Amino acid sequence: MWGLQVQQSCCLCDQALEDRDHLFLRCEVSEHLWTLILRRLGYGRFFFHTWLAFVTWMGDRDSVTPLTLRRLASQATIYTIWTERNSRLHNNVSSSPAALFKKLDRQLKDIILARSNRKAFKGLMQRWLATE
């Protein structure tokens, strides 16, 4: 359409075709990042194998993590994966999952601090840091 030559394999792992489920949920880089995020949120090791499972998890209330923090962490993780993909694709610069998590951790702390006076954000910093 635009005359662009687009690589069809995943920019993060180069092991599978890049689609939404693979890039954001099943790629080894994404899975590693999700493992770090889910551990910080207080969950055991599990992976989302479909987008529907991910969206369902984001909407379900549970006793492990407040819904606001889970949604905030999910949005920030998806954004981090997307920006890493674009950094690798357009700038040929890559970061490790540990480095991505460090950036993500700082971003989430900043977001929570900036909104700490809002009711939905009360106690979220304590919860985010609980398993640090």
CSV table of C-alpha atoms in Angstrom, one decimal:
chain,number,residue,atom,x,y,z
A,1,MET,CA,0.0,0.0,0.0
A,2,TRP,CA,2.7,2.5,1.0
A,3,GLY,CA,5.4,0.7,-0.8
A,4,LEU,CA,7.2,-0.2,2.4
A,5,GLN,CA,9.2,-3.4,2.8
A,6,VAL,CA,8.0,-4.7,6.2
A,7,GLN,CA,9.7,-7.5,7.9
A,8,GLN,CA,7.1,-10.2,8.8
A,9,SER,CA,9.1,-11.9,11.5
A,10,CYS,CA,9.0,-10.7,15.1
A,11,CYS,CA,11.5,-7.8,15.7
A,12,LEU,CA,12.1,-9.0,19.2
A,13,CYS,CA,12.9,-12.6,18.7
A,14,ASP,CA,13.1,-13.2,15.0
A,15,GLN,CA,11.6,-16.7,15.6
A,16,ALA,CA,8.0,-16.3,14.6
A,17,LEU,CA,5.7,-14.2,12.4
A,18,GLU,CA,4.8,-11.0,14.2
A,19,ASP,CA,1.2,-10.8,15.1
A,20,ARG,CA,-0.5,-9.1,18.1
A,21,ASP,CA,-0.6,-12.3,20.3
A,22,HIS,CA,3.0,-13.2,19.5
A,23,LEU,CA,4.5,-9.7,19.9
A,24,PHE,CA,2.7,-8.7,23.1
A,25,LEU,CA,2.2,-12.1,24.8
A,26,ARG,CA,4.1,-15.1,23.5
A,27,CYS,CA,7.5,-13.7,22.2
A,28,GLU,CA,10.3,-14.8,24.5
A,29,VAL,CA,11.2,-11.2,25.2
A,30,SER,CA,7.5,-10.3,26.0
A,31,GLU,CA,7.2,-13.5,28.2
A,32,HIS,CA,10.3,-12.6,30.2
A,33,LEU,CA,9.0,-9.1,30.7
A,34,TRP,CA,5.5,-10.3,31.7
A,35,THR,CA,7.2,-12.8,34.2
A,36,LEU,CA,8.9,-9.9,35.9
A,37,ILE,CA,5.7,-7.8,35.9
A,38,LEU,CA,3.4,-10.6,37.1
A,39,ARG,CA,5.9,-11.5,39.9
A,40,ARG,CA,5.9,-7.9,41.0
A,41,LEU,CA,2.1,-7.8,41.0
A,42,GLY,CA,2.1,-10.9,43.3
A,43,TYR,CA,1.1,-13.6,40.8
A,44,GLY,CA,2.8,-16.9,40.2
A,45,ARG,CA,4.3,-17.8,36.9
A,46,PHE,CA,1.8,-17.9,34.1
A,47,PHE,CA,1.5,-16.6,30.6
A,48,PHE,CA,-1.3,-15.3,28.5
A,49,HIS,CA,-1.7,-17.4,25.4
A,50,THR,CA,-4.4,-15.4,23.7
A,51,TRP,CA,-5.4,-11.8,23.6
A,52,LEU,CA,-8.8,-12.8,25.0
A,53,ALA,CA,-7.2,-14.4,28.1
A,54,PHE,CA,-5.2,-11.3,28.6
A,55,VAL,CA,-8.2,-8.9,28.3
A,56,THR,CA,-10.2,-11.2,30.6
A,57,TRP,CA,-7.5,-11.1,33.2
A,58,MET,CA,-7.3,-7.3,33.0
A,59,GLY,CA,-11.0,-7.1,33.7
A,60,ASP,CA,-11.4,-9.7,36.4
A,61,ARG,CA,-11.3,-8.6,40.1
A,62,ASP,CA,-9.2,-10.8,42.4
A,63,SER,CA,-7.6,-10.7,45.8
A,64,VAL,CA,-4.0,-10.5,44.5
A,65,THR,CA,-3.7,-7.1,42.9
A,66,PRO,CA,-6.0,-4.0,42.8
A,67,LEU,CA,-7.6,-3.7,39.4
A,68,THR,CA,-6.2,-0.2,38.8
A,69,LEU,CA,-2.7,-1.3,39.4
A,70,ARG,CA,-3.2,-4.4,37.1
A,71,ARG,CA,-4.6,-2.3,34.3
A,72,LEU,CA,-1.9,0.4,34.7
A,73,ALA,CA,0.9,-2.2,34.7
A,74,SER,CA,-0.7,-3.9,31.7
A,75,GLN,CA,-1.0,-0.7,29.7
A,76,ALA,CA,2.6,0.3,30.5
A,77,THR,CA,3.9,-3.2,29.6
A,78,ILE,CA,2.1,-3.2,26.2
A,79,TYR,CA,3.5,0.3,25.5
A,80,THR,CA,7.0,-0.8,26.6
A,81,ILE,CA,6.9,-3.8,24.3
A,82,TRP,CA,5.7,-1.6,21.4
A,83,THR,CA,8.4,1.0,21.9
A,84,GLU,CA,11.0,-1.7,22.1
A,85,ARG,CA,9.8,-3.2,18.9
A,86,ASN,CA,10.0,0.2,17.2
A,87,SER,CA,13.4,0.9,18.6
A,88,ARG,CA,14.7,-2.3,17.2
A,89,LEU,CA,13.0,-1.9,13.9
A,90,HIS,CA,13.7,1.8,13.2
A,91,ASN,CA,16.9,2.5,15.2
A,92,ASN,CA,18.5,-0.9,15.4
A,93,VAL,CA,18.8,-0.4,19.2
A,94,SER,CA,17.7,-3.1,21.6
A,95,SER,CA,17.3,-3.5,25.4
A,96,SER,CA,17.2,-6.6,27.5
A,97,PRO,CA,14.0,-7.6,29.3
A,98,ALA,CA,15.7,-6.6,32.6
A,99,ALA,CA,16.5,-3.1,31.3
A,100,LEU,CA,12.9,-2.8,29.9
A,101,PHE,CA,11.6,-3.8,33.3
A,102,LYS,CA,13.7,-1.2,35.0
A,103,LYS,CA,12.3,1.5,32.7
A,104,LEU,CA,8.8,0.2,33.3
A,105,ASP,CA,9.3,0.1,37.0
A,106,ARG,CA,10.3,3.8,37.0
A,107,GLN,CA,7.5,4.7,34.7
A,108,LEU,CA,4.9,3.0,37.0
A,109,LYS,CA,6.3,4.7,40.1
A,110,ASP,CA,6.1,8.1,38.4
A,111,ILE,CA,2.5,7.5,37.3
A,112,ILE,CA,1.4,6.4,40.7
A,113,LEU,CA,3.2,9.3,42.5
A,114,ALA,CA,1.7,11.8,40.1
A,115,ARG,CA,-1.8,10.5,41.0
A,116,SER,CA,-1.3,9.6,44.6
A,117,ASN,CA,-4.0,12.0,45.8
A,118,ARG,CA,-6.7,10.2,43.7
A,119,LYS,CA,-8.8,7.6,45.5
A,120,ALA,CA,-8.1,4.8,43.0
A,121,PHE,CA,-4.4,5.3,43.5
A,122,LYS,CA,-4.3,5.2,47.3
A,123,GLY,CA,-2.0,2.4,48.4
A,124,LEU,CA,-0.9,1.4,44.9
A,125,MET,CA,2.7,2.4,45.5
A,126,GLN,CA,2.9,0.2,48.6
A,127,ARG,CA,1.3,-2.6,46.7
A,128,TRP,CA,3.7,-2.2,43.7
A,129,LEU,CA,6.7,-2.2,46.0
A,130,ALA,CA,5.5,-5.0,48.2
A,131,THR,CA,7.3,-7.8,46.3
A,132,GLU,CA,10.3,-5.7,45.2
